[in-house]
Short mmCIF file of C-alpha atoms in Angstrom, two decimals:
data_model
loop_
_atom_site.label_atom_id
_atom_site.label_comp_id
_atom_site.label_asym_id
_atom_site.label_seq_id
_atom_site.Cartn_x
_atom_site.Cartn_y
_atom_site.Cartn_z
CA MET A 11 0.00 0.00 0.00
CA ASN A 12 1.30 3.43 -0.95
CA ALA A 13 1.49 6.13 1.73
CA HIS A 14 0.13 9.63 1.18
CA PRO A 15 3.05 11.98 0.28
CA VAL A 16 2.42 14.15 3.36
CA THR A 17 3.24 11.23 5.65
CA SER A 18 6.85 11.35 4.41
CA LEU A 19 7.24 14.71 6.17
CA PHE A 20 7.27 12.78 9.44
CA PRO A 21 10.16 10.34 9.98
CA MET A 22 9.67 6.65 10.70
CA LEU A 23 10.57 5.20 14.09
CA PRO A 24 14.19 4.08 14.62
CA ASP A 25 14.74 0.33 14.13
CA THR A 26 14.93 -0.41 17.86
CA GLU A 27 11.63 1.33 18.60
CA LEU A 28 10.01 -0.29 15.58
CA ARG A 29 11.01 -3.76 16.86
CA GLU A 30 9.62 -2.88 20.30
CA LEU A 31 6.32 -1.88 18.69
CA ALA A 32 6.29 -5.15 16.73
CA GLU A 33 6.73 -7.16 19.98
CA SER A 34 3.87 -5.22 21.58
CA ILE A 35 1.58 -5.90 18.60
CA LYS A 36 2.57 -9.58 18.63
CA SER A 37 1.65 -9.83 22.30
CA ASN A 38 -1.40 -7.56 22.47
CA GLY A 39 -2.58 -7.26 18.90
CA LEU A 40 -3.00 -4.06 16.90
CA ILE A 41 -4.92 -1.75 19.22
CA ASN A 42 -5.13 1.32 16.98
CA PRO A 43 -6.03 0.44 13.37
CA CYS A 44 -4.31 2.11 10.43
CA VAL A 45 -6.26 4.76 8.48
CA ARG A 46 -6.50 4.65 4.72
CA MET A 47 -8.30 6.45 1.94
CA GLY A 48 -8.81 3.91 -0.79
CA ASP A 49 -5.36 2.55 -1.61
CA LEU A 50 -3.53 5.43 0.14
CA LEU A 51 -2.29 5.04 3.71
CA LEU A 52 -2.96 8.19 5.74
CA ASP A 53 -1.88 7.11 9.21
CA GLY A 54 -0.11 4.08 10.61
CA ARG A 55 3.12 3.61 8.63
CA ASN A 56 4.97 2.49 11.75
CA ARG A 57 2.10 0.23 12.85
CA LEU A 58 1.89 -1.31 9.37
CA ALA A 59 5.64 -1.99 9.30
CA ALA A 60 5.51 -3.41 12.84
CA CYS A 61 2.63 -5.72 11.87
CA ALA A 62 4.76 -7.09 9.03
CA LEU A 63 7.61 -7.74 11.48
CA ALA A 64 5.26 -9.38 13.97
CA GLY A 65 3.42 -11.44 11.35
CA VAL A 66 0.09 -9.90 12.37
CA GLU A 67 -2.61 -9.00 9.85
CA PRO A 68 -3.16 -5.22 10.04
CA ARG A 69 -6.60 -3.67 10.47
CA PHE A 70 -7.76 -0.53 8.63
CA ILE A 71 -10.50 2.05 8.93
CA GLU A 72 -11.53 4.21 6.02
CA TYR A 73 -11.11 8.00 6.08
CA ALA A 74 -14.08 9.93 4.72
CA GLY A 75 -13.21 13.54 5.45
CA ASP A 76 -12.58 16.33 2.97
CA SER A 77 -8.94 17.06 3.87
CA PRO A 78 -6.62 14.08 4.28
CA VAL A 79 -3.73 16.53 4.65
CA ALA A 80 -5.29 18.10 7.74
CA PHE A 81 -6.03 14.64 9.15
CA ILE A 82 -2.43 13.44 8.67
CA LEU A 83 -1.10 16.62 10.22
CA GLY A 84 -3.40 16.43 13.24
CA ALA A 85 -2.67 12.74 13.84
CA ASN A 86 1.09 13.23 13.78
CA LEU A 87 1.36 16.51 15.68
CA ALA A 88 -0.30 14.88 18.66
CA ARG A 89 2.53 12.33 18.80
CA ARG A 90 5.53 14.52 17.95
CA HIS A 91 7.53 16.97 20.05
CA LEU A 92 8.41 19.68 17.53
CA ASP A 93 10.08 22.98 18.38
CA MET A 94 8.83 26.25 16.88
CA GLY A 95 11.26 26.16 13.95
CA GLN A 96 10.24 22.63 13.03
CA LYS A 97 6.56 23.56 13.17
CA ILE A 98 7.15 26.53 10.90
CA ALA A 99 9.12 24.39 8.43
CA LEU A 100 6.39 21.76 8.49
CA ALA A 101 3.76 24.38 7.66
CA VAL A 102 5.83 25.46 4.65
CA GLU A 103 6.05 21.87 3.43
CA ILE A 104 2.34 21.12 3.76
CA GLU A 105 1.05 24.38 2.27
CA PRO A 106 1.29 23.12 -1.36
CA PHE A 107 -0.76 20.05 -0.41
CA PHE A 108 -3.55 22.23 0.99
CA ALA A 109 -3.46 24.33 -2.18
CA GLU A 110 -3.77 21.15 -4.28
CA GLU A 111 -6.74 19.97 -2.20
CA ALA A 112 -8.44 23.31 -2.75
CA ARG A 113 -7.93 23.04 -6.53
CA LYS A 114 -9.42 19.56 -6.55
CA ARG A 115 -12.45 20.69 -4.55
CA GLN A 116 -13.01 23.56 -6.97
CA ALA A 117 -12.78 21.17 -9.93
CA THR A 118 -15.63 18.93 -8.73
CA SER A 119 -19.24 19.67 -7.84
CA THR A 120 -19.82 16.44 -5.89
CA GLY A 121 -17.19 16.93 -3.21
CA GLY A 122 -15.27 13.86 -4.32
CA ARG A 123 -15.55 10.40 -2.71
CA ASN A 124 -18.38 9.51 -0.34
CA PRO A 125 -17.75 6.09 1.27
CA GLN A 126 -19.00 5.01 4.71
CA LEU A 127 -18.13 7.77 7.19
CA VAL A 128 -15.61 6.58 9.76
CA VAL A 129 -13.25 9.53 10.29
CA HIS A 130 -14.39 13.06 9.41
CA VAL A 131 -12.51 16.36 9.79
CA PRO A 132 -14.72 19.32 8.86
CA LEU A 133 -12.72 22.20 7.39
CA ALA A 134 -13.40 25.72 6.21
CA GLU A 135 -11.66 27.08 3.13
CA PRO A 136 -9.06 29.67 4.24
CA ARG A 137 -5.99 30.44 2.21
CA SER A 138 -3.65 27.46 2.06
CA ARG A 139 -0.87 29.35 3.89
CA ASP A 140 -3.13 30.35 6.76
CA GLN A 141 -4.71 26.91 6.80
CA ALA A 142 -1.32 25.25 7.23
CA ALA A 143 -0.25 27.80 9.84
CA SER A 144 -3.45 27.44 11.85
CA LEU A 145 -3.24 23.66 12.09
CA VAL A 146 0.39 23.80 13.22
CA GLY A 147 -0.39 26.55 15.70
CA ILE A 148 1.57 29.48 14.27
CA SER A 149 0.89 32.67 12.30
CA GLY A 150 0.72 32.92 8.53
CA LYS A 151 3.49 35.53 8.58
CA LEU A 152 5.91 33.01 10.10
CA VAL A 153 5.10 30.62 7.27
CA SER A 154 5.85 33.34 4.70
CA ASN A 155 9.18 34.07 6.41
CA ALA A 156 10.09 30.40 6.36
CA LYS A 157 9.13 30.10 2.68
CA ALA A 158 11.49 32.97 1.93
CA ILE A 159 14.26 31.08 3.74
CA LYS A 160 13.52 27.93 1.76
CA GLN A 161 13.65 29.81 -1.53
CA ALA A 162 16.80 31.74 -0.62
CA ASP A 163 18.73 28.89 0.99
CA PRO A 164 17.26 25.36 0.86
CA GLU A 165 20.18 23.97 2.86
CA ARG A 166 19.50 26.30 5.79
CA PHE A 167 15.80 25.52 5.55
CA GLU A 168 16.62 21.83 6.05
CA LYS A 169 18.48 22.78 9.23
CA VAL A 170 15.43 24.70 10.44
CA LYS A 171 13.31 21.69 9.61
CA ALA A 172 15.66 19.43 11.56
CA GLY A 173 15.54 21.74 14.55
CA THR A 174 19.26 22.61 14.46
CA LEU A 175 18.82 26.22 13.31
CA SER A 176 16.28 28.82 14.42
CA ILE A 177 14.22 30.86 11.97
CA ALA A 178 15.66 34.10 13.36
CA ARG A 179 19.24 32.89 13.04
CA ALA A 180 18.64 31.59 9.52
CA LYS A 181 17.15 34.95 8.43
CA LYS A 182 20.11 36.82 9.93
CA GLU A 183 22.70 34.57 8.26
CA ILE A 184 20.96 34.81 4.89
CA LYS A 185 20.77 38.61 5.18
CA VAL A 186 24.50 38.80 5.98
CA GLU A 187 25.42 36.56 3.05
CA GLN A 188 23.13 38.49 0.71
CA GLY A 189 24.83 41.68 1.82
CA LYS A 190 28.21 40.16 1.02
CA ARG A 191 26.98 39.07 -2.42
CA ASP A 192 25.55 42.52 -3.11
CA LEU A 193 28.83 44.10 -2.04
CA ALA A 194 30.87 41.71 -4.18
CA ALA A 195 28.64 42.37 -7.18
CA ALA A 196 28.85 46.12 -6.69
CA GLN A 197 32.62 45.98 -6.23
CA LYS A 198 32.98 43.87 -9.36
CA GLU A 199 30.87 46.30 -11.33
CA ILE A 200 32.83 49.26 -10.05
CA ASN A 201 36.18 47.54 -10.67
CA GLU A 202 35.14 46.84 -14.25
CA GLU A 203 34.03 50.44 -14.67
CA LYS A 204 37.22 51.60 -13.02
CA ARG A 205 39.29 49.82 -15.62
CA LYS A 206 37.37 51.63 -18.34
CA SER A 207 37.36 55.00 -16.68
CA ILE A 208 37.70 55.90 -13.02
CA GLU A 209 35.68 59.02 -13.71
CA SER A 210 32.57 56.89 -14.20
CA VAL A 211 32.46 56.07 -10.50
CA CYS A 212 34.55 58.83 -8.92
CA ASP A 213 34.09 62.55 -9.53
CA LEU A 214 36.64 64.80 -7.76
CA ARG A 215 36.54 68.57 -8.22
CA VAL A 216 38.45 71.65 -7.11
CA CYS A 217 35.59 73.90 -6.00
CA SER A 218 33.61 75.01 -2.98
CA CYS A 219 30.89 73.02 -1.24
CA ALA A 220 28.29 75.49 -2.52
CA ASP A 221 29.50 75.22 -6.13
CA LEU A 222 29.47 71.44 -5.97
CA PHE A 223 25.78 71.35 -5.02
CA LYS A 224 24.92 74.10 -7.49
CA SER A 225 26.30 71.87 -10.27
CA GLY A 226 23.22 69.65 -9.91
CA ILE A 227 24.61 66.59 -8.13
CA ARG A 228 22.04 64.27 -6.55
CA PRO A 229 23.87 62.07 -4.04
CA ASP A 230 22.13 59.30 -2.08
CA ALA A 231 24.01 60.35 1.04
CA VAL A 232 26.41 63.02 2.24
CA ILE A 233 29.09 61.77 4.64
CA THR A 234 31.53 64.49 5.53
CA ASP A 235 33.91 65.86 8.13
CA PRO A 236 34.06 69.66 7.84
CA PRO A 237 36.82 71.55 9.67
CA TYR A 238 36.07 72.17 13.36
CA PRO A 239 37.80 75.50 14.29
CA LYS A 240 35.54 78.47 14.96
CA GLU A 241 36.52 80.34 11.81
CA PHE A 242 35.12 77.48 9.71
CA LEU A 243 31.63 77.47 11.25
CA PRO A 244 30.13 79.05 8.08
CA CYS A 245 31.03 75.79 6.30
CA PHE A 246 28.23 74.06 8.18
CA SER A 247 25.68 76.60 6.91
CA GLU A 248 27.00 76.21 3.38
CA LEU A 249 26.73 72.43 3.71
CA ALA A 250 23.17 72.54 5.07
CA GLU A 251 22.00 74.85 2.30
CA GLY A 252 23.55 72.60 -0.35
CA CYS A 253 22.01 69.42 1.09
CA LYS A 254 18.60 71.06 1.22
CA ALA A 255 18.83 72.27 -2.37
CA ALA A 256 19.85 68.80 -3.56
CA ASN A 257 17.11 67.05 -1.56
CA VAL A 258 19.70 64.81 0.11
CA LEU A 259 17.91 62.00 1.96
CA LEU A 260 20.73 61.37 4.45
CA ALA A 261 23.42 63.72 5.68
CA ALA A 262 25.98 62.47 8.21
CA VAL A 263 28.12 65.33 9.50
CA MET A 264 31.08 64.82 11.83
CA SER A 265 31.72 67.59 14.29
CA GLY A 266 33.90 68.53 17.18
CA GLN A 267 32.20 69.42 20.46
CA SER A 268 33.73 72.80 21.31
CA HIS A 269 31.24 74.65 19.07
CA LEU A 270 28.58 71.96 18.87
CA PRO A 271 25.58 74.17 19.79
CA GLU A 272 26.43 76.59 16.98
CA VAL A 273 27.06 73.72 14.56
CA MET A 274 23.64 72.28 15.40
CA ARG A 275 21.96 75.66 15.00
CA ARG A 276 23.42 76.16 11.54
CA LEU A 277 22.60 72.67 10.32
CA CYS A 278 19.10 72.55 11.82
CA GLU A 279 18.26 75.87 10.20
CA HIS A 280 17.95 74.02 6.86
CA LEU A 281 17.86 70.29 7.62
CA GLN A 282 15.62 67.91 9.57
CA TYR A 283 17.53 66.51 12.56
CA ARG A 284 17.28 62.75 12.98
CA TRP A 285 19.89 61.44 15.45
CA THR A 286 23.41 61.70 16.83
CA MET A 287 25.78 58.79 16.30
CA ALA A 288 28.88 58.15 18.39
CA TYR A 289 32.11 57.80 16.40
CA LEU A 290 34.57 56.07 18.72
CA THR A 291 38.32 56.70 18.49
CA PRO A 292 39.84 54.28 21.05
CA GLY A 293 43.47 53.73 22.04
CA GLY A 294 45.95 56.52 21.61
CA GLN A 295 43.61 58.65 19.50
CA ALA A 296 42.35 60.73 22.46
CA VAL A 297 42.29 64.46 21.76
CA GLN A 298 43.00 66.84 24.63
CA GLN A 299 40.48 69.68 24.79
CA TRP A 300 42.33 72.09 27.05
CA GLN A 301 39.53 74.64 27.36
CA ALA A 302 37.18 71.95 28.67
CA LYS A 303 39.88 69.84 30.37
CA VAL A 304 38.66 66.70 28.58
CA ASN A 305 40.50 63.80 26.96
CA THR A 306 37.93 62.80 24.37
CA THR A 307 37.86 59.44 22.59
CA TRP A 308 34.71 59.98 20.54
CA LYS A 309 33.02 62.57 18.39
CA PRO A 310 29.42 63.12 17.35
CA VAL A 311 28.17 62.33 13.87
CA LEU A 312 25.03 64.39 13.34
CA LEU A 313 22.41 62.74 11.16
CA PHE A 314 19.82 64.65 9.15
CA GLY A 315 17.02 63.49 6.85
CA GLU A 316 14.05 61.15 6.90
CA SER A 317 14.05 57.93 8.93
CA LEU A 318 14.05 55.52 5.98
CA GLU A 319 16.29 52.69 7.23
CA TRP A 320 17.27 51.25 10.62
CA PHE A 321 20.89 51.65 11.69
CA GLY A 322 23.16 51.20 14.70
CA ASP A 323 24.25 54.49 16.22
CA VAL A 324 27.88 53.64 17.06
CA ALA A 325 30.73 53.62 14.53
CA THR A 326 34.23 52.63 15.62
CA SER A 327 37.72 53.31 14.38
CA ARG A 328 40.24 50.57 15.09
CA SER A 329 42.42 51.23 18.11
CA ASN A 330 45.25 53.71 17.42
CA ASP A 331 44.12 54.06 13.80
CA ASN A 332 44.33 57.85 13.74
CA ASP A 333 45.73 58.11 10.22
CA LYS A 334 47.05 61.63 9.53
CA ARG A 335 49.30 60.68 6.60
CA PHE A 336 47.17 62.44 4.00
CA HIS A 337 45.73 65.32 5.98
CA GLY A 338 46.20 66.83 9.43
CA TRP A 339 42.48 66.47 10.09
CA GLY A 340 42.14 63.10 8.37
CA GLN A 341 39.99 60.21 9.62
CA SER A 342 40.90 56.53 9.72
CA GLU A 343 39.78 54.24 6.91
CA SER A 344 38.49 51.69 9.45
CA GLY A 345 36.22 54.20 11.18
CA MET A 346 34.98 55.71 7.95
CA ALA A 347 34.30 52.24 6.54
CA ASP A 348 32.15 51.40 9.58
CA LEU A 349 30.20 54.61 9.05
CA VAL A 350 29.75 54.08 5.29
CA GLU A 351 28.58 50.49 5.75
CA LYS A 352 26.06 51.44 8.44
CA LEU A 353 24.50 54.30 6.51
CA THR A 354 24.65 53.39 2.81
CA LYS A 355 24.27 50.50 0.40
CA PRO A 356 26.51 49.21 -2.40
CA GLY A 357 26.06 51.11 -5.64
CA GLN A 358 24.82 54.32 -4.01
CA LEU A 359 26.41 57.72 -4.66
CA ILE A 360 28.19 59.23 -1.66
CA CYS A 361 29.22 62.87 -1.48
CA ASP A 362 31.92 64.52 0.62
CA PRO A 363 32.19 68.26 -0.14
CA PHE A 364 35.10 68.65 2.30
CA LEU A 365 37.46 66.12 0.73
CA GLY A 366 40.61 66.71 2.77
CA GLY A 367 42.82 63.63 2.57
CA GLY A 368 40.25 61.69 0.53
CA THR A 369 39.49 58.91 3.03
CA THR A 370 35.74 59.00 2.35
CA ALA A 371 36.40 58.59 -1.38
CA VAL A 372 38.83 55.70 -0.90
CA VAL A 373 36.51 53.85 1.48
CA ALA A 374 33.38 54.47 -0.61
CA LEU A 375 34.94 52.98 -3.74
CA ALA A 376 36.43 50.05 -1.81
CA LEU A 377 32.96 49.22 -0.45
CA GLY A 378 31.26 49.30 -3.85
CA ARG A 379 29.80 52.80 -3.66
CA ARG A 380 30.21 55.64 -6.14
CA PHE A 381 31.66 58.95 -5.05
CA VAL A 382 31.54 62.67 -5.75
CA GLY A 383 33.49 65.21 -3.73
CA CYS A 384 35.43 68.44 -3.75
CA ASP A 385 37.95 70.60 -1.96
CA LEU A 386 39.16 74.15 -2.39
CA ASP A 387 42.74 72.89 -2.09
CA SER A 388 43.89 71.47 -5.43
CA GLN A 389 46.63 69.46 -3.68
CA CYS A 390 43.98 67.61 -1.64
CA VAL A 391 42.13 66.71 -4.83
CA ALA A 392 45.34 65.57 -6.56
CA GLN A 393 46.31 63.47 -3.56
CA THR A 394 42.88 61.83 -3.46
CA TRP A 395 43.15 60.96 -7.16
CA ALA A 396 46.48 59.31 -6.41
CA ARG A 397 44.92 57.28 -3.58
CA VAL A 398 41.90 56.03 -5.53
CA LEU A 399 44.00 55.14 -8.58
CA ALA A 400 46.62 53.28 -6.53
#
């Protein structure tokens, strides 16, 4: 006798337990008969196999309900100890069977077979996903999430099904790997473009911040580190006006803390404040602020724009990675890379209108982003070209 395909979703007993069941049937007979629907076995694979071992003739009762899938599921769930991940995976596996039952019911006006009623499971007609989820005892959304895991990574789905990997962990791992693939694809694309012409992915200009934005650029994000001394405070107003004119969705602006209230006032005059990130500079990178008598190992990164994506609000430079080789106010590549990865996606256009030593440009290109930036100092621009072409 052939077993219904859904029964294969539940494993058979181990050999030792099957032999024990056979001995019990040999001694006491088959207490619970097997359930069949015509020539299809719906419940009792282990009992049928044990009867063969014991040399006992099996007994059957006929199923007469309208959803053998639901019957098989209900009969097995009562005997199995499944964790949440296994239940979710099971719901994914049985959903296509419910959908097939629904198609068959729609294709007939008689309701199908009508033998003597022995076992009956009345069912409504919800969507197959919700039907599967309801019978397992979970939400339809969890089933959709698990289906996405199965489609994206069948191997991980099998681990979820086996109970060795949680749904949450599987989703996280798949997201990380997808991010790596996206990054690799973007880097490959940019490297190919770079071989043709570096200008296609990197635009460096000798001009002011205001002139750069007036040229019509439309960056996805501005990540910049304007100069901190008091005489440069107007730069923050110039930056804010440019970002507003260009409808920049995300502006991340590093700042010192000595003039932070004035910096905030100038930026908030034109931009919508969102959050303040902490940019950590551990190790020997502490800066002594004599007027405040503070050894500081962090600086604020002021974020402006709409809240479109989630992000973590701490970026970290590697210990003692205060790289001043290319500019006296330069930032480390490790810290800038952490910031770029948190706030942008591969392929996006990043702008830094205060180029300095060019670290933002170097990091952006290395991480598969495109870049546009400027500086009033032609030597800074030339040095940045040398770095990105190296």
